[in-house]
Amino acid sequence: MGGRVTAPFEPGERVLLIDQRDRRYLVKTLVTGQVWHSHGGAIEHDAIIGRSEGTRVRTAGGMVFTCFRPTLADFVLKMPRGAQVVYPKDLGALLVWADIYPGARVLEAGTGSGAVTIALCRAVGAEGRVVSYELRQDFHRTAVGNVEAFFGKLPAQLDLRNADVGAIAATGERYDRVVLDLPEPWPLLGPIDGVLDPGGLVCAYVPTTVQMQEIVLSMRSAGYEQVETFEVLHRSWHVTARSVRPDHRMIAHTGFITIGRKAAEATIPDEPPAAPPT
Ligand SMILES: C[S@@+](CC[C@H](N)C(=O)[O-])C[C@H]1O[C@@H](n2cnc3c(N)ncnc32)[C@H](O)[C@@H]1O
């Protein structure tokens, strides 16, 4: 997934089918000879395989579906979930404010369902590295499946570990960025300090104000600088020829993104000696 949009659909790929009312359906795997059944009738996978993105297919009942490769946002909303995922509206902000760049060495915990992991792998690219810890074996397995499904195979830059991220201190590894999406990130600031280079960023994602206050205060007392917290409000709009207004429903709250930057040990030179009186 994530290849050229001009490449024709191949067996083994996922495909997003969108009906005329903008309802979206994910076909998990295209298989030669198989049939996908919808409320509007059946579609043969062979009608999609070998065709380009944007292809329109019609069921015997006359219903038309447009075929696209799922975007990261489509995939995250449709993929199997163990733990609660970070929603696309927050993923984009998280990548920018945690300053995830191509080639970055990123530590993540917990992997959960793998939504952040997928976004991180894309952002660091083949030159980067993502190490992601997940405590629970069932969630770890779900994440492995989701990441494999998204990329076609586990990306070489990714290391998924089924372990407590607290173990990171003993590894001797070095990181540029740390992304934490787990209920209690503050006790981890100690272990992380041993692996995060000065200038590195920690980004914590927590759902409640109580957790947010705790991580902000903990980051400040651990000496982090530029500590800031925000949430992302995403309001979609209904636009037709007759009316333009915000949609009635929105996802009102998901989580708070808190960022902090690690300073180096003090390197300010001592005050120069006063010049002798002339
Ligand atoms: C909210 S989920 C993460 C969801 C993930 N960001 C996603 O978008 O799919 C939090 C996860 O952190 C894991 N977790 C909690 N404490 C942990 C720890 N100390 N080390 C590793 N994983 C931990 C939990 O098992 C859970 O799966």
Tab-separated table of C-alpha atoms and ligand atoms in Angstrom:
chain	number	residue	atom	x	y	z
A	1	MET	CA	0.000	0.000	0.000
A	2	GLY	CA	1.164	3.541	-0.570
A	3	GLY	CA	2.522	2.737	-4.052
A	4	ARG	CA	1.915	4.635	-7.255
A	5	VAL	CA	-1.709	5.508	-7.818
A	6	THR	CA	-1.287	4.618	-11.485
A	7	ALA	CA	-0.482	0.962	-10.724
A	8	PRO	CA	-3.419	-1.360	-11.452
A	9	PHE	CA	-5.044	-3.248	-8.564
A	10	GLU	CA	-3.379	-6.587	-7.893
A	11	PRO	CA	-4.562	-9.738	-6.079
A	12	GLY	CA	-3.744	-9.457	-2.363
A	13	GLU	CA	-4.396	-5.701	-2.189
A	14	ARG	CA	-7.068	-3.979	-0.134
A	15	VAL	CA	-9.587	-1.812	-1.886
A	16	LEU	CA	-12.000	0.821	-0.635
A	17	LEU	CA	-15.379	0.805	-2.370
A	18	ILE	CA	-17.444	3.996	-2.156
A	19	ASP	CA	-21.111	3.948	-3.073
A	20	GLN	CA	-23.170	6.803	-4.517
A	21	ARG	CA	-24.131	7.953	-1.007
A	22	ASP	CA	-20.468	8.170	0.020
A	23	ARG	CA	-20.633	5.060	2.214
A	24	ARG	CA	-17.277	3.329	2.403
A	25	TYR	CA	-16.508	-0.385	2.475
A	26	LEU	CA	-13.124	-2.021	2.807
A	27	VAL	CA	-12.544	-5.214	0.837
A	28	LYS	CA	-9.823	-6.887	2.876
A	29	THR	CA	-8.077	-8.814	0.125
A	30	LEU	CA	-8.621	-8.934	-3.614
A	31	VAL	CA	-8.666	-12.595	-4.672
A	32	THR	CA	-9.021	-13.826	-8.249
A	33	GLY	CA	-12.374	-15.555	-8.691
A	34	GLN	CA	-13.915	-14.263	-5.430
A	35	VAL	CA	-17.044	-12.174	-5.041
A	36	TRP	CA	-17.780	-9.270	-2.650
A	37	HIS	CA	-21.385	-9.048	-1.541
A	38	SER	CA	-22.919	-5.667	-0.776
A	39	HIS	CA	-26.414	-4.424	0.091
A	40	GLY	CA	-26.687	-3.429	-3.567
A	41	GLY	CA	-25.595	-6.752	-5.083
A	42	ALA	CA	-22.411	-8.675	-5.799
A	43	ILE	CA	-19.153	-7.483	-7.340
A	44	GLU	CA	-16.546	-9.870	-8.719
A	45	HIS	CA	-13.009	-9.129	-7.551
A	46	ASP	CA	-11.946	-9.780	-11.158
A	47	ALA	CA	-13.865	-6.661	-12.163
A	48	ILE	CA	-11.384	-4.660	-10.044
A	49	ILE	CA	-8.119	-6.625	-10.451
A	50	GLY	CA	-6.029	-5.198	-13.272
A	51	ARG	CA	-7.989	-1.928	-13.337
A	52	SER	CA	-6.721	1.449	-12.186
A	53	GLU	CA	-7.736	3.447	-9.105
A	54	GLY	CA	-10.949	5.379	-9.589
A	55	THR	CA	-12.483	2.504	-11.567
A	56	ARG	CA	-16.269	2.336	-11.290
A	57	VAL	CA	-17.926	-1.064	-11.001
A	58	ARG	CA	-21.633	-1.816	-11.214
A	59	THR	CA	-23.555	-4.558	-9.437
A	60	ALA	CA	-26.234	-6.579	-11.243
A	61	GLY	CA	-28.733	-4.479	-9.242
A	62	GLY	CA	-27.373	-1.305	-10.874
A	63	MET	CA	-25.494	0.068	-7.858
A	64	VAL	CA	-22.220	1.808	-8.714
A	65	PHE	CA	-19.103	1.719	-6.502
A	66	THR	CA	-15.883	3.632	-7.086
A	67	CYS	CA	-12.679	1.747	-6.232
A	68	PHE	CA	-9.701	3.380	-4.528
A	69	ARG	CA	-6.760	2.202	-2.478
A	70	PRO	CA	-7.562	3.185	1.126
A	71	THR	CA	-5.706	6.241	2.395
A	72	LEU	CA	-4.039	6.051	5.788
A	73	ALA	CA	-7.116	7.786	7.281
A	74	ASP	CA	-9.519	5.333	5.571
A	75	PHE	CA	-7.485	2.382	6.753
A	76	VAL	CA	-7.165	3.507	10.373
A	77	LEU	CA	-10.925	3.978	10.673
A	78	LYS	CA	-11.690	0.558	9.163
A	79	MET	CA	-8.879	-1.650	10.493
A	80	PRO	CA	-9.436	-4.187	13.301
A	81	ARG	CA	-8.966	-2.597	16.715
A	82	GLY	CA	-7.643	-4.014	19.912
A	83	ALA	CA	-7.037	-0.751	21.726
A	84	GLN	CA	-8.660	2.602	20.914
A	85	VAL	CA	-6.867	4.171	17.947
A	86	VAL	CA	-5.660	7.722	17.526
A	87	TYR	CA	-8.040	9.293	15.010
A	88	PRO	CA	-6.780	10.724	11.712
A	89	LYS	CA	-7.500	14.297	12.857
A	90	ASP	CA	-4.959	13.856	15.660
A	91	LEU	CA	-2.462	11.774	13.659
A	92	GLY	CA	-1.596	14.658	11.351
A	93	ALA	CA	-1.150	17.124	14.214
A	94	LEU	CA	0.869	14.593	16.187
A	95	LEU	CA	3.296	14.017	13.305
A	96	VAL	CA	3.884	17.736	12.802
A	97	TRP	CA	4.082	18.838	16.448
A	98	ALA	CA	6.264	15.883	17.445
A	99	ASP	CA	8.320	16.892	14.388
A	100	ILE	CA	8.613	13.403	12.920
A	101	TYR	CA	10.903	13.704	9.912
A	102	PRO	CA	12.419	11.347	7.323
A	103	GLY	CA	15.334	9.533	8.939
A	104	ALA	CA	14.193	10.140	12.557
A	105	ARG	CA	14.721	7.469	15.223
A	106	VAL	CA	11.370	7.245	17.010
A	107	LEU	CA	10.378	5.370	20.152
A	108	GLU	CA	6.646	4.676	20.496
A	109	ALA	CA	4.480	3.153	23.245
A	110	GLY	CA	1.943	1.625	23.380
A	111	THR	CA	1.538	0.242	19.918
A	112	GLY	CA	-2.152	-0.497	20.601
A	113	SER	CA	-3.832	-1.194	17.259
A	114	GLY	CA	-0.942	0.329	15.308
A	115	ALA	CA	-2.520	3.517	13.934
A	116	VAL	CA	0.265	5.795	15.177
A	117	THR	CA	2.856	3.160	14.246
A	118	ILE	CA	1.701	3.181	10.621
A	119	ALA	CA	1.774	6.985	10.478
A	120	LEU	CA	5.237	7.068	12.080
A	121	CYS	CA	6.656	4.485	9.655
A	122	ARG	CA	5.483	6.519	6.687
A	123	ALA	CA	6.845	9.756	8.119
A	124	VAL	CA	10.335	8.473	9.017
A	125	GLY	CA	10.643	6.613	5.695
A	126	ALA	CA	13.129	3.900	4.826
A	127	GLU	CA	16.056	5.838	6.343
A	128	GLY	CA	14.359	6.166	9.729
A	129	ARG	CA	13.600	3.781	12.572
A	130	VAL	CA	10.455	3.165	14.626
A	131	VAL	CA	10.633	1.015	17.741
A	132	SER	CA	7.212	0.416	19.239
A	133	TYR	CA	6.429	-1.279	22.575
A	134	GLU	CA	3.158	-2.964	23.472
A	135	LEU	CA	2.524	-4.632	26.808
A	136	ARG	CA	-0.371	-6.869	25.774
A	137	GLN	CA	0.280	-9.811	23.473
A	138	ASP	CA	-3.206	-9.693	21.889
A	139	PHE	CA	-2.831	-5.995	20.999
A	140	HIS	CA	0.716	-6.609	19.754
A	141	ARG	CA	-0.622	-9.323	17.410
A	142	THR	CA	-3.453	-7.085	16.165
A	143	ALA	CA	-0.950	-4.304	15.473
A	144	VAL	CA	1.371	-6.670	13.567
A	145	GLY	CA	-1.598	-7.700	11.406
A	146	ASN	CA	-2.691	-4.105	10.798
A	147	VAL	CA	0.772	-2.820	9.907
A	148	GLU	CA	1.357	-5.798	7.592
A	149	ALA	CA	-2.015	-5.255	5.966
A	150	PHE	CA	-1.331	-1.564	5.384
A	151	PHE	CA	2.182	-1.858	3.964
A	152	GLY	CA	1.862	-5.350	2.424
A	153	LYS	CA	4.648	-6.523	4.772
A	154	LEU	CA	6.249	-5.205	7.956
A	155	PRO	CA	8.420	-2.235	6.954
A	156	ALA	CA	12.168	-2.722	7.454
A	157	GLN	CA	12.386	0.436	9.577
A	158	LEU	CA	9.941	-0.959	12.156
A	159	ASP	CA	10.674	-3.020	15.265
A	160	LEU	CA	7.506	-4.093	17.128
A	161	ARG	CA	8.286	-5.289	20.651
A	162	ASN	CA	5.837	-7.119	22.913
A	163	ALA	CA	7.199	-5.712	26.171
A	164	ASP	CA	6.931	-2.923	28.736
A	165	VAL	CA	8.447	0.280	27.377
A	166	GLY	CA	10.004	0.790	30.814
A	167	ALA	CA	12.615	-1.738	29.623
A	168	ILE	CA	13.934	0.818	27.130
A	169	ALA	CA	16.467	2.265	29.576
A	170	ALA	CA	18.490	-0.968	29.563
A	171	THR	CA	18.822	-1.121	25.766
A	172	GLY	CA	21.431	1.602	25.342
A	173	GLU	CA	19.578	2.752	22.209
A	174	ARG	CA	19.347	6.391	21.166
A	175	TYR	CA	16.250	8.224	19.904
A	176	ASP	CA	15.345	11.622	18.453
A	177	ARG	CA	11.613	11.514	19.197
A	178	VAL	CA	9.343	9.690	21.653
A	179	VAL	CA	5.590	9.268	21.157
A	180	LEU	CA	3.567	7.962	24.101
A	181	ASP	CA	-0.088	6.957	23.913
A	182	LEU	CA	-0.731	5.107	27.150
A	183	PRO	CA	-2.686	5.923	30.310
A	184	GLU	CA	0.240	6.895	32.573
A	185	PRO	CA	3.137	8.373	30.601
A	186	TRP	CA	4.698	10.324	33.501
A	187	PRO	CA	6.550	7.428	35.229
A	188	LEU	CA	8.242	6.780	31.880
A	189	LEU	CA	10.008	10.126	31.712
A	190	GLY	CA	12.845	8.647	33.794
A	191	PRO	CA	13.557	5.606	31.557
A	192	ILE	CA	13.112	7.763	28.444
A	193	ASP	CA	15.653	10.285	29.669
A	194	GLY	CA	18.328	7.616	29.280
A	195	VAL	CA	17.637	7.108	25.556
A	196	LEU	CA	16.451	10.499	24.245
A	197	ASP	CA	19.130	12.796	22.851
A	198	PRO	CA	19.173	16.462	23.945
A	199	GLY	CA	16.991	18.486	21.576
A	200	GLY	CA	14.722	15.449	21.258
A	201	LEU	CA	10.971	15.758	21.643
A	202	VAL	CA	8.506	13.829	23.740
A	203	CYS	CA	4.886	13.780	22.617
A	204	ALA	CA	2.244	12.378	24.959
A	205	TYR	CA	-1.353	11.705	23.929
A	206	VAL	CA	-3.855	11.363	26.781
A	207	PRO	CA	-7.649	11.546	26.847
A	208	THR	CA	-8.456	13.366	30.121
A	209	THR	CA	-7.590	16.717	31.666
A	210	VAL	CA	-6.326	15.009	34.823
A	211	GLN	CA	-3.795	12.966	32.841
A	212	MET	CA	-2.888	15.993	30.755
A	213	GLN	CA	-2.152	18.097	33.848
A	214	GLU	CA	-0.036	15.311	35.338
A	215	ILE	CA	2.118	14.886	32.226
A	216	VAL	CA	2.568	18.654	31.744
A	217	LEU	CA	3.669	19.156	35.360
A	218	SER	CA	5.891	16.063	35.218
A	219	MET	CA	7.580	17.220	32.013
A	220	ARG	CA	8.241	20.649	33.511
A	221	SER	CA	9.704	19.254	36.698
A	222	ALA	CA	11.848	16.858	34.637
A	223	GLY	CA	13.373	19.925	32.963
A	224	TYR	CA	11.616	19.727	29.599
A	225	GLU	CA	11.313	23.017	27.743
A	226	GLN	CA	8.670	24.407	25.384
A	227	VAL	CA	6.034	22.245	27.059
A	228	GLU	CA	2.674	22.848	25.423
A	229	THR	CA	-0.686	21.120	25.221
A	230	PHE	CA	-3.511	21.373	22.738
A	231	GLU	CA	-6.433	19.446	21.305
A	232	VAL	CA	-7.644	19.300	17.723
A	233	LEU	CA	-11.243	20.217	16.907
A	234	HIS	CA	-12.198	19.065	13.457
A	235	ARG	CA	-15.537	20.382	12.195
A	236	SER	CA	-16.691	19.130	8.825
A	237	TRP	CA	-19.137	21.100	6.674
A	238	HIS	CA	-22.215	20.212	4.680
A	239	VAL	CA	-22.014	21.954	1.311
A	240	THR	CA	-24.711	21.871	-1.372
A	241	ALA	CA	-26.029	24.406	-3.896
A	242	ARG	CA	-28.781	25.357	-1.425
A	243	SER	CA	-27.053	25.312	1.922
A	244	VAL	CA	-23.629	25.660	3.456
A	245	ARG	CA	-23.385	24.895	7.171
A	246	PRO	CA	-21.354	22.886	9.657
A	247	ASP	CA	-22.345	19.235	9.907
A	248	HIS	CA	-24.644	18.516	12.841
A	249	ARG	CA	-22.283	15.959	14.339
A	250	MET	CA	-18.609	16.095	15.106
A	251	ILE	CA	-16.168	14.113	17.192
A	252	ALA	CA	-16.088	16.581	20.051
A	253	HIS	CA	-13.210	15.153	22.048
A	254	THR	CA	-10.543	12.540	21.566
A	255	GLY	CA	-7.332	13.452	23.365
A	256	PHE	CA	-4.791	16.092	24.325
A	257	ILE	CA	-1.427	16.294	22.596
A	258	THR	CA	1.383	17.443	24.873
A	259	ILE	CA	4.846	18.206	23.551
A	260	GLY	CA	8.057	18.901	25.436
A	261	ARG	CA	11.659	19.326	24.368
A	262	LYS	CA	14.666	17.925	26.176
A	263	ALA	CA	17.421	20.373	27.036
A	264	ALA	CA	21.092	19.445	27.427
A	265	GLU	CA	22.948	19.651	30.703
A	266	ALA	CA	23.870	23.256	31.491
A	267	THR	CA	26.735	24.378	29.275
A	268	ILE	CA	26.527	28.108	30.030
A	269	PRO	CA	30.113	29.275	30.624
A	270	ASP	CA	30.926	30.869	33.942
A	271	GLU	CA	30.762	34.655	34.053
A	272	PRO	CA	34.008	36.000	32.569
A	273	PRO	CA	36.217	37.652	35.206
A	274	ALA	CA	35.649	41.378	35.542
A	275	ALA	CA	38.165	43.430	33.553
A	276	PRO	CA	40.769	45.096	35.780
A	277	PRO	CA	40.177	48.823	36.323
A	278	THR	CA	42.155	50.967	33.905
B	1	LIG	C1	-4.639	3.764	23.698
B	1	LIG	S1	-3.665	2.401	23.302
B	1	LIG	C2	-2.581	2.952	22.028
B	1	LIG	C3	-3.280	3.086	20.702
B	1	LIG	C4	-2.351	3.383	19.546
B	1	LIG	N1	-1.689	4.666	19.699
B	1	LIG	C5	-3.118	3.360	18.238
B	1	LIG	O1	-3.351	4.442	17.660
B	1	LIG	O2	-3.487	2.288	17.765
B	1	LIG	C6	-2.584	2.277	24.694
B	1	LIG	C7	-1.750	1.016	24.675
B	1	LIG	O3	-0.650	1.147	25.545
B	1	LIG	C8	-0.339	-0.126	26.061
B	1	LIG	N2	0.511	0.082	27.238
B	1	LIG	C9	0.159	0.590	28.441
B	1	LIG	N3	1.248	0.667	29.253
B	1	LIG	C10	2.309	0.223	28.529
B	1	LIG	C11	3.698	0.054	28.806
B	1	LIG	N4	4.200	0.393	29.994
B	1	LIG	N5	4.508	-0.433	27.825
B	1	LIG	C12	3.989	-0.782	26.623
B	1	LIG	N6	2.671	-0.653	26.313
B	1	LIG	C13	1.837	-0.163	27.246
B	1	LIG	C14	-1.724	-0.717	26.326
B	1	LIG	O4	-1.678	-2.130	26.434
B	1	LIG	C15	-2.496	-0.212	25.123
B	1	LIG	O5	-2.508	-1.150	24.085
